[in-house]
Amino acid sequence: MFVANYMDRVNLGFAQDQLRADVGLSAAAFGLGAGIFFIAYAIFEVPSNMLMERFGAKVWLTRIMISWGVVATAMVFVNSPGMFYALRFLLGVAEAGFFPAVIYYFSRWLPDSHRGRATSVFLMGSGTATVIVGPISGALLEMHGIWGHSGWQWMFFIEGIVSVALGFVVYRFLDSSVEAATWLTREEKDGLVAVIDAEQHEREEGRATARVSRWKLLADPQMLLFLWIYFAINVALYAVTFWLPSIVDDIGGLSEFQVGLLTAVPWLFAIASVYVSGRLSDRIGKRRPILVALLLVGGAGTLLAVFVSPWVGLGALCLAAVGFKPASPIFWTIPQSYLDARAAAPGIALINSIGNLGGFVAPTAFGLIEDATGSTKGGLVGLTVVGFLAALSVLLVRGGGRNDVVRGARRTPPDPASAPASRIVGGGAARVTG
């Protein structure tokens, strides 16, 4: 699902040259259209996630997926800047709620000790999408002129239809809750639910925030810090994502398909980094030092890309992708551990919606900078500053991992699928996590 989601969100970067030529878009107008998606995403994120709680993951995630596929397909009809802005806004409305719904879904399915690797595996979907969207979109763009349609129209149509079809597959196979999973035994279900509930009970005992309303919890200073850090991560990530094809195209002499292939290279390294960093953070239980290191690496990569040739710059952007891409899954394990379950759904949605405004700022700012200077180097310098400031901000976060939250805990919780509920709760496993 996330592969299709991310593909329909970022394929715009590959259609940039053809779309701007056909519709008459400046670099600033293109950046605004790319970013306006995130305005709608922010507005409708929290309501969408609350409706997911009401209707269940199965129904709501299916609705999200089919509706975004329909809007993505409708991009073939863009013929003016106004229509371009409108459809990008509607795509944000349709997609709103998908990512936080899945993150919240994990918090009701998995103990804290397993969420780092699970979130990393899930977010490898976006890494996979960034790898395959280049070659696929490049190939579809070369269909230019077939049956009188532009290559960018073929790209939006085919990739959007895939999402619609996948939505029906999701409805058939997705289970909304542990209790609905026919592939788990009763003992496995009871054990898993017991560990998750015990972790929540420990959070309630350990913090007074469990006794206040979830809206007051959302005003917590740590929540504001979460919002800023995730905003900064998204500024960096989406700037690289949307403008990487343009940067690669500066090499010169490349076909659309070759540009697509080369843009996949940084994300291949990023996928490996997502997997390794996720497992490492679960193993040592220290999320913050890993997140700081990743943000510093990403900032160093964008800074290096400013001063080197386009070919060497591609290598520098590989370093940036290795840092910025896995920063997101590592980050999400921190608020998951911090938030009370009664505030988890709206809290996660709030962080994601406001943080995703970085996706508006990044392409918009890059477009304005390119129009003003004729180069993307100024934008890359800005990314360096953002990455370094985010790394410093992470040092102010309290908690964020099982060894951070529960000082001195070193035991490994038992596998809930292999132990009865009474043994899991009575054995103290829940007191290790949390």
Coordinates of C-alpha atoms in Angstrom, one line a residue:
M1 CA 0.0 0.0 0.0
F2 CA 2.8 2.4 0.9
V3 CA 4.6 1.7 -2.3
A4 CA 1.5 2.8 -4.3
N5 CA 0.9 5.7 -2.0
Y6 CA 4.3 7.1 -2.2
M7 CA 4.5 6.6 -6.0
D8 CA 1.3 8.6 -6.6
R9 CA 2.6 11.3 -4.3
V10 CA 6.1 11.9 -5.7
N11 CA 5.8 10.8 -9.4
L12 CA 5.2 14.5 -10.1
G13 CA 8.9 15.2 -9.9
F14 CA 9.5 13.0 -12.9
A15 CA 6.8 14.6 -15.0
Q16 CA 8.1 18.1 -14.2
D17 CA 9.7 19.0 -17.5
Q18 CA 6.9 17.7 -19.8
L19 CA 4.1 19.0 -17.5
R20 CA 5.6 22.5 -17.1
A21 CA 6.0 22.7 -20.9
D22 CA 2.5 21.6 -21.7
V23 CA 0.6 23.5 -19.0
G24 CA 2.9 26.6 -18.8
L25 CA 4.2 26.3 -15.2
S26 CA 7.2 28.2 -13.9
A27 CA 9.5 26.5 -11.4
A28 CA 7.8 28.4 -8.5
A29 CA 4.3 27.4 -9.7
F30 CA 5.4 23.8 -10.0
G31 CA 6.9 23.9 -6.5
L32 CA 3.7 25.4 -5.1
G33 CA 1.6 22.7 -6.8
A34 CA 3.8 20.0 -5.5
G35 CA 3.6 21.4 -2.0
I36 CA -0.1 22.3 -1.8
F37 CA -0.8 18.6 -1.4
F38 CA 0.5 18.9 2.1
I39 CA -1.8 21.8 3.1
A40 CA -4.8 19.6 2.4
Y41 CA -3.1 16.7 4.1
A42 CA -2.6 18.8 7.3
I43 CA -6.1 20.0 7.4
F44 CA -7.8 16.6 7.0
E45 CA -5.3 14.4 8.8
V46 CA -6.7 14.5 12.3
P47 CA -10.4 14.1 11.3
S48 CA -9.5 11.2 9.0
N49 CA -7.6 9.4 11.8
M50 CA -10.6 9.8 14.2
L51 CA -12.9 8.4 11.5
M52 CA -10.5 5.5 11.2
E53 CA -11.0 4.8 14.9
R54 CA -14.8 4.7 14.3
F55 CA -15.0 2.6 11.1
G56 CA -11.9 0.4 11.6
A57 CA -8.7 0.1 9.7
K58 CA -10.0 -2.3 7.1
V59 CA -12.8 0.0 5.8
W60 CA -11.0 3.3 6.3
L61 CA -7.7 2.4 4.7
T62 CA -9.6 0.9 1.7
R63 CA -11.5 4.2 1.3
I64 CA -8.3 6.2 1.5
M65 CA -6.6 4.1 -1.1
I66 CA -9.3 4.0 -3.7
S67 CA -10.1 7.7 -3.4
W68 CA -6.4 8.7 -3.8
G69 CA -6.1 6.4 -6.8
V70 CA -9.1 8.1 -8.5
V71 CA -7.7 11.6 -7.9
A72 CA -4.2 10.5 -9.1
T73 CA -5.7 9.2 -12.3
A74 CA -7.6 12.5 -12.8
M75 CA -4.3 14.3 -13.1
V76 CA -4.3 13.3 -16.8
F77 CA -6.9 16.2 -17.3
V78 CA -4.6 19.0 -16.0
N79 CA -4.6 21.8 -18.5
S80 CA -4.0 25.0 -16.4
P81 CA -2.1 26.0 -13.3
G82 CA -5.5 26.3 -11.4
M83 CA -6.5 22.8 -12.2
F84 CA -3.0 21.6 -11.3
Y85 CA -3.3 23.2 -7.8
A86 CA -6.9 21.9 -7.3
L87 CA -6.1 18.2 -8.1
R88 CA -2.9 18.3 -6.0
F89 CA -5.0 19.7 -3.1
L90 CA -7.7 16.9 -3.6
L91 CA -4.9 14.3 -3.6
G92 CA -3.9 15.6 -0.2
V93 CA -7.5 15.3 1.0
A94 CA -7.8 11.8 -0.3
E95 CA -4.5 10.6 1.2
A96 CA -5.0 12.3 4.6
G97 CA -4.9 9.8 7.4
F98 CA -3.1 6.9 5.7
F99 CA 0.3 7.1 7.3
P100 CA -0.9 7.9 10.9
A101 CA -3.6 5.3 10.6
V102 CA -0.9 2.7 9.9
I103 CA 1.4 4.0 12.7
Y104 CA -1.6 3.9 15.2
Y105 CA -2.4 0.4 13.8
F106 CA 1.1 -0.8 14.8
S107 CA 0.6 0.6 18.3
R108 CA -2.4 -1.7 18.7
W109 CA -0.8 -4.7 17.2
L110 CA 2.9 -4.7 18.4
P111 CA 4.8 -4.2 21.7
D112 CA 7.2 -1.3 21.8
S113 CA 10.2 -3.7 21.5
H114 CA 9.0 -4.6 18.0
R115 CA 7.7 -1.3 16.6
G116 CA 11.1 0.0 15.5
R117 CA 11.8 -2.8 13.0
A118 CA 8.1 -3.0 12.0
T119 CA 7.9 0.8 11.3
S120 CA 11.2 0.5 9.4
V121 CA 9.9 -2.4 7.3
F122 CA 6.7 -0.4 6.6
L123 CA 8.7 2.7 5.6
M124 CA 10.8 0.6 3.3
G125 CA 7.7 0.8 1.2
S126 CA 8.4 4.4 0.5
G127 CA 12.1 3.6 -0.1
T128 CA 11.0 0.8 -2.5
A129 CA 8.7 3.3 -4.3
T130 CA 11.5 5.8 -4.7
V131 CA 13.6 3.1 -6.3
I132 CA 11.0 1.8 -8.7
V133 CA 9.1 5.1 -9.4
G134 CA 12.1 6.5 -11.4
P135 CA 12.5 3.7 -13.9
I136 CA 8.7 3.1 -14.2
S137 CA 7.8 6.7 -14.6
G138 CA 10.7 7.3 -17.0
A139 CA 9.5 4.4 -19.2
L140 CA 5.9 5.7 -19.1
L141 CA 7.0 9.2 -20.0
E142 CA 8.6 7.8 -23.1
M143 CA 5.0 6.8 -24.2
H144 CA 4.7 10.5 -25.3
G145 CA 2.5 10.9 -28.4
I146 CA 0.8 7.4 -28.2
W147 CA -2.9 7.9 -29.1
G148 CA -2.3 11.7 -29.0
H149 CA -1.5 11.8 -25.3
S150 CA 1.6 13.2 -23.5
G151 CA 3.9 10.9 -21.6
W152 CA 3.0 12.6 -18.3
Q153 CA -0.7 11.8 -18.9
W154 CA 0.1 8.1 -19.4
M155 CA 2.2 8.1 -16.3
F156 CA -0.5 9.5 -14.0
F157 CA -3.2 7.3 -15.5
I158 CA -1.5 4.0 -15.3
E159 CA 0.0 4.6 -11.8
G160 CA -3.3 5.9 -10.5
I161 CA -5.3 2.9 -11.8
V162 CA -2.8 0.6 -10.0
S163 CA -3.8 2.2 -6.6
V164 CA -7.5 1.8 -7.3
A165 CA -7.1 -1.9 -8.1
L166 CA -4.9 -2.4 -5.0
G167 CA -7.6 -0.8 -2.8
F168 CA -10.0 -3.7 -3.5
V169 CA -7.2 -6.2 -2.7
V170 CA -6.7 -4.5 0.6
Y171 CA -10.3 -4.8 1.6
R172 CA -10.1 -8.5 1.0
F173 CA -7.0 -9.3 3.1
L174 CA -6.5 -6.6 5.8
D175 CA -7.5 -7.4 9.4
S176 CA -8.7 -4.5 11.5
S177 CA -7.6 -5.8 14.9
V178 CA -5.8 -8.7 16.6
E179 CA -9.1 -10.2 17.5
A180 CA -10.1 -10.4 13.8
A181 CA -6.9 -12.2 12.8
T182 CA -7.8 -15.7 11.7
W183 CA -4.1 -16.6 11.3
L184 CA -3.5 -16.3 15.1
T185 CA -4.5 -18.8 17.7
R186 CA -6.6 -17.8 20.7
E187 CA -3.5 -18.1 23.0
E188 CA -1.5 -15.9 20.6
K189 CA -4.2 -13.3 20.5
D190 CA -4.6 -13.1 24.3
G191 CA -0.8 -13.0 24.8
L192 CA -0.3 -10.2 22.3
V193 CA -3.2 -8.1 23.6
A194 CA -2.0 -8.6 27.2
V195 CA 1.5 -7.2 26.5
I196 CA 0.2 -4.2 24.7
D197 CA -2.4 -3.4 27.4
A198 CA 0.2 -3.9 30.1
E199 CA 2.5 -1.4 28.4
Q200 CA -0.3 1.1 28.3
H201 CA -1.0 0.5 32.0
E202 CA 2.7 1.2 32.8
R203 CA 2.6 4.5 30.9
E204 CA -0.5 5.5 32.9
E205 CA 1.3 4.7 36.2
G206 CA 4.5 6.4 35.2
R207 CA 3.1 9.7 34.0
A208 CA 0.4 12.0 35.2
T209 CA -0.5 12.8 31.6
A210 CA -2.5 9.6 31.5
R211 CA -5.1 11.3 33.7
V212 CA -5.6 14.4 31.6
S213 CA -7.6 14.8 28.4
R214 CA -5.9 14.0 25.1
W215 CA -6.4 17.5 23.9
K216 CA -4.3 18.8 26.9
L217 CA -1.7 16.2 26.1
L218 CA -1.5 17.5 22.6
A219 CA -0.4 20.9 24.0
D220 CA 2.6 19.2 25.9
P221 CA 5.9 21.0 25.1
Q222 CA 7.4 17.6 24.0
M223 CA 4.6 17.4 21.4
L224 CA 5.7 20.8 20.0
L225 CA 9.3 19.5 19.9
F226 CA 8.0 16.4 18.0
L227 CA 6.2 18.6 15.5
W228 CA 9.3 20.6 14.8
I229 CA 11.6 17.6 14.4
Y230 CA 9.2 15.8 12.1
F231 CA 8.7 19.0 10.1
A232 CA 12.4 19.4 9.6
I233 CA 12.8 15.7 8.5
N234 CA 10.1 16.2 5.9
V235 CA 11.6 19.5 4.6
A236 CA 14.8 17.6 4.0
L237 CA 13.3 14.4 2.6
Y238 CA 10.7 16.0 0.2
A239 CA 13.2 18.5 -1.1
V240 CA 15.5 15.7 -2.1
T241 CA 12.6 13.6 -3.4
F242 CA 10.9 16.2 -5.6
W243 CA 14.0 17.9 -7.0
L244 CA 16.3 14.9 -7.4
P245 CA 15.2 14.2 -11.0
S246 CA 15.9 17.8 -11.9
I247 CA 19.4 17.6 -10.2
V248 CA 20.2 14.4 -12.1
D249 CA 19.0 15.9 -15.3
D250 CA 21.6 18.6 -14.9
I251 CA 24.2 15.9 -15.7
G252 CA 23.1 16.3 -19.3
G253 CA 22.7 14.0 -22.3
L254 CA 20.3 11.6 -20.5
S255 CA 16.9 10.2 -21.7
E256 CA 13.9 10.2 -19.4
F257 CA 14.4 6.5 -18.7
Q258 CA 18.1 7.0 -17.8
V259 CA 17.2 9.9 -15.5
G260 CA 14.7 7.6 -13.8
L261 CA 17.3 4.9 -13.4
L262 CA 19.9 7.2 -11.9
T263 CA 17.4 8.7 -9.4
A264 CA 16.9 5.2 -8.0
V265 CA 20.5 4.9 -6.9
P266 CA 20.3 7.1 -3.7
W267 CA 17.1 5.3 -2.6
L268 CA 18.7 1.8 -3.0
F269 CA 21.3 2.9 -0.4
A270 CA 18.5 4.5 1.7
I271 CA 16.5 1.2 1.8
A272 CA 19.5 -0.6 3.3
S273 CA 19.9 2.2 5.8
V274 CA 16.3 2.1 6.9
Y275 CA 16.5 -1.6 7.6
V276 CA 19.8 -1.5 9.4
S277 CA 19.0 1.5 11.6
G278 CA 15.6 0.1 12.5
R279 CA 17.1 -3.2 13.8
L280 CA 19.9 -1.4 15.5
S281 CA 17.6 0.9 17.4
D282 CA 15.5 -2.0 18.6
R283 CA 18.5 -3.9 19.7
I284 CA 20.2 -1.2 21.7
G285 CA 16.9 0.5 22.7
K286 CA 18.4 4.0 22.1
R287 CA 16.5 5.9 19.5
R288 CA 17.8 9.4 20.0
P289 CA 21.5 8.9 19.3
I290 CA 20.7 7.0 16.1
L291 CA 18.3 9.7 15.0
V292 CA 20.9 12.5 15.7
A293 CA 23.6 10.6 13.7
L294 CA 21.2 10.1 10.7
L295 CA 20.3 13.8 10.6
L296 CA 24.0 14.8 10.7
V297 CA 24.8 12.4 7.9
G298 CA 21.9 13.7 5.8
G299 CA 23.0 17.3 6.3
A300 CA 26.6 16.5 5.4
G301 CA 25.4 14.9 2.2
T302 CA 23.4 17.9 1.0
L303 CA 26.2 20.3 1.9
L304 CA 28.7 18.2 -0.1
A305 CA 26.4 18.2 -3.1
V306 CA 26.6 22.0 -3.3
F307 CA 30.4 22.1 -4.0
V308 CA 30.9 19.2 -6.4
S309 CA 30.2 18.2 -10.0
P310 CA 26.8 16.7 -10.9
W311 CA 28.1 13.1 -11.0
V312 CA 29.9 13.5 -7.7
G313 CA 26.8 15.3 -6.4
L314 CA 24.7 12.2 -7.1
G315 CA 27.0 10.4 -4.7
A316 CA 26.6 13.1 -2.2
L317 CA 22.8 12.8 -2.5
C318 CA 23.2 9.1 -1.8
L319 CA 24.7 10.1 1.5
A320 CA 21.8 12.5 2.1
A321 CA 19.2 9.8 1.4
V322 CA 21.0 7.4 3.7
G323 CA 20.6 9.9 6.5
F324 CA 17.2 11.5 5.9
K325 CA 15.2 8.5 4.7
P326 CA 15.6 6.3 7.9
A327 CA 15.3 9.3 10.2
S328 CA 11.5 9.1 9.8
P329 CA 10.9 5.5 11.0
I330 CA 13.4 6.0 13.9
F331 CA 11.6 9.2 14.9
W332 CA 8.2 7.6 15.0
T333 CA 9.2 5.1 17.7
I334 CA 9.8 8.0 20.0
P335 CA 6.2 9.6 20.1
Q336 CA 4.7 6.1 20.0
S337 CA 6.5 5.4 23.4
Y338 CA 5.6 8.8 24.8
L339 CA 1.9 9.1 24.0
D340 CA -0.8 7.7 26.1
A341 CA -3.0 5.3 24.1
R342 CA -6.1 7.5 24.6
A343 CA -4.2 10.3 22.8
A344 CA -2.2 8.1 20.4
A345 CA -4.5 8.4 17.4
P346 CA -5.0 12.2 17.4
G347 CA -1.5 12.8 18.7
I348 CA 0.2 10.8 15.9
A349 CA -2.1 12.4 13.3
L350 CA -1.3 15.9 14.6
I351 CA 2.5 15.2 14.5
N352 CA 2.1 13.8 11.0
S353 CA -0.2 16.5 9.6
I354 CA 1.8 19.5 10.9
G355 CA 5.1 17.8 10.3
N356 CA 4.1 17.1 6.7
L357 CA 3.8 20.8 6.1
G358 CA 7.5 20.4 5.6
G359 CA 6.5 18.8 2.3
F360 CA 4.8 22.1 1.3
V361 CA 7.7 24.3 2.4
A362 CA 10.4 22.2 0.7
P363 CA 9.3 22.1 -3.0
T364 CA 7.8 25.6 -2.8
A365 CA 11.1 27.1 -1.5
F366 CA 13.2 25.1 -4.0
G367 CA 11.0 26.4 -6.8
L368 CA 11.3 30.0 -5.7
I369 CA 15.1 29.7 -5.3
E370 CA 15.5 28.1 -8.7
D371 CA 13.4 30.9 -10.3
A372 CA 15.5 33.5 -8.6
T373 CA 19.0 32.1 -9.0
G374 CA 18.7 29.5 -11.8
S375 CA 20.2 26.9 -9.5
T376 CA 19.1 24.5 -6.7
K377 CA 22.3 25.0 -4.8
G378 CA 20.8 27.6 -2.5
G379 CA 18.1 25.1 -1.5
L380 CA 20.7 22.4 -0.8
V381 CA 22.4 24.8 1.6
G382 CA 19.1 25.4 3.4
L383 CA 18.6 21.7 3.7
T384 CA 22.0 21.4 5.4
V385 CA 21.0 23.9 8.0
V386 CA 17.6 22.3 8.6
G387 CA 19.2 18.9 9.1
F388 CA 21.8 20.1 11.6
L389 CA 19.1 22.1 13.6
A390 CA 16.9 19.0 13.7
A391 CA 19.8 16.9 15.1
L392 CA 20.4 19.4 17.9
S393 CA 16.6 19.5 18.7
V394 CA 16.5 15.7 19.1
L395 CA 18.9 16.1 22.1
L396 CA 16.1 18.0 23.9
V397 CA 13.6 15.1 23.6
R398 CA 12.7 13.2 26.8
G399 CA 12.4 9.4 26.7
G400 CA 11.9 7.7 23.3
G401 CA 12.9 4.1 23.8
R402 CA 12.4 1.3 26.2
N403 CA 15.8 1.9 27.9
D404 CA 15.2 5.6 27.9
V405 CA 11.8 5.4 29.5
V406 CA 12.6 2.6 31.9
R407 CA 16.1 3.4 33.3
G408 CA 18.3 0.3 33.7
A409 CA 15.9 -2.2 32.1
R410 CA 17.9 -4.8 30.2
R411 CA 15.7 -7.9 29.9
T412 CA 14.2 -8.8 26.5
P413 CA 10.4 -9.3 26.6
P414 CA 9.1 -12.7 25.6
D415 CA 7.5 -13.3 22.3
P416 CA 3.8 -12.8 22.8
A417 CA 3.1 -15.5 20.2
S418 CA 4.9 -18.1 22.2
A419 CA 3.7 -17.5 25.8
P420 CA 0.3 -17.6 27.5
A421 CA -1.2 -14.2 28.6
S422 CA -0.8 -15.0 32.3
R423 CA 2.9 -15.8 31.9
I424 CA 3.5 -12.6 29.8
V425 CA 1.8 -10.3 32.3
G426 CA 3.0 -12.0 35.4
G427 CA 6.5 -12.4 34.2
G428 CA 7.2 -8.7 34.2
A429 CA 7.7 -8.3 30.4
A430 CA 5.5 -5.3 30.2
R431 CA 7.6 -3.5 32.8
V432 CA 10.7 -3.8 30.6
T433 CA 9.0 -2.1 27.6
G434 CA 6.8 1.0 27.7

